[in-house]
C-alpha atoms as one frame of an Amber mdcrd trajectory, in Angstrom:
protein
 -89.253-141.222 -21.785 -91.137-141.459 -18.535 -89.267-140.418 -15.453 -90.229
-142.413 -12.375 -89.630-140.713  -9.118 -89.189-142.980  -6.124 -89.138-141.387
  -2.716 -87.384-143.310   0.034 -89.486-143.962   3.041 -87.388-144.688   6.076
 -88.987-146.770   8.793 -88.228-145.528  12.274 -90.326-147.928  14.280 -89.488
-149.455  17.556 -87.158-152.349  17.699 -89.837-154.759  18.773 -88.128-158.003
  17.716 -87.393-159.147  21.255 -90.972-158.584  22.379 -92.348-160.619  19.483
 -89.842-163.434  20.050 -90.768-163.611  23.741 -94.503-163.603  22.966 -94.126
-166.371  20.408 -92.089-168.456  22.793 -94.548-167.876  25.532 -97.444-168.841
  23.225 -95.574-172.061  22.296 -95.003-172.931  25.964 -98.661-172.292  26.809
 -99.844-174.384  23.761 -97.692-177.315  24.841 -99.097-177.163  28.459-102.655
-176.919  27.143-102.106-179.791  24.742-100.738-182.004  27.508-103.487-181.009
  29.897-106.276-181.460  27.362-104.950-184.817  26.172-104.627-186.169  29.690
-108.166-185.028  30.602-109.542-186.435  27.291-108.896-189.923  28.541-111.007
-189.310  31.611-113.945-187.492  30.154-114.667-186.749  26.540-116.164-183.203
  26.632-116.077-180.271  24.240-113.730-178.207  26.351-110.907-180.804  26.187
-111.393-181.187  22.401-111.408-177.373  21.908-108.254-177.096  24.040-106.477
-179.649  21.905-107.683-177.970  18.647-106.478-174.499  19.782-103.101-175.788
  20.938-102.524-177.780  17.754-103.384-174.675  15.683-100.977-172.486  17.677
 -98.214-175.104  17.463 -98.662-175.498  13.727 -98.968-171.796  12.729 -96.889
-169.980  15.342 -93.695-170.275  13.348 -94.983-167.757  10.748 -94.382-164.925
  13.203 -90.686-165.966  13.541 -90.248-165.318   9.814 -90.654-161.596  10.435
 -87.618-161.182  12.774 -84.746-159.312  11.229 -81.350-158.389  12.619 -79.831
-155.266  11.199 -76.093-154.807  11.571 -74.325-151.454  11.460 -73.711-149.998
   8.006 -76.506-152.129   6.591 -79.862-151.321   5.074 -82.966-153.446   4.368
 -85.522-152.583   1.722 -89.026-154.100   2.379 -91.530-154.871  -0.331 -94.962
-156.484   0.023 -96.207-158.206  -3.123 -93.976-155.871  -5.245 -95.086-152.656
  -3.533 -92.386-150.657  -1.721 -93.080-150.497   2.036 -89.997-148.767   3.401
 -86.324-148.976   4.292 -84.708-150.012   7.589 -81.318-148.340   8.149 -80.746
-148.415  11.964 -79.088-151.375  13.577 -81.130-153.526  15.949 -83.519-156.435
  16.203 -86.717-155.788  14.332 -90.090-157.415  13.635 -91.445-156.751  10.184
 -94.481-158.192   8.300 -93.555-161.923   7.844 -94.891-161.672   4.250 -92.590
-158.829   3.289 -89.655-159.591   0.970 -86.449-158.027   2.153 -83.587-157.029
  -0.160
């Protein structure tokens, strides 16, 4: 019989969930302002800067939600095991508001 030894790796990172949440909300607000500004200027003159502004703002608005999937709230007496594509990444044990890789599966 093969004995598999699994060592627990506790993640003791900063609780950066609030910083990521504020950054995403700020990026959304900037993208909305840029979209409105570029769309209003596009009617007056059709140049590459306005088209690029619209393209960037649409990209941010359509993909920015992915970062929100990585926000995790840990309650007291709770643990969270993180795996990325089946590979063990680590365990969160402390309570708080965390940002982890949005593609990690948490159990």
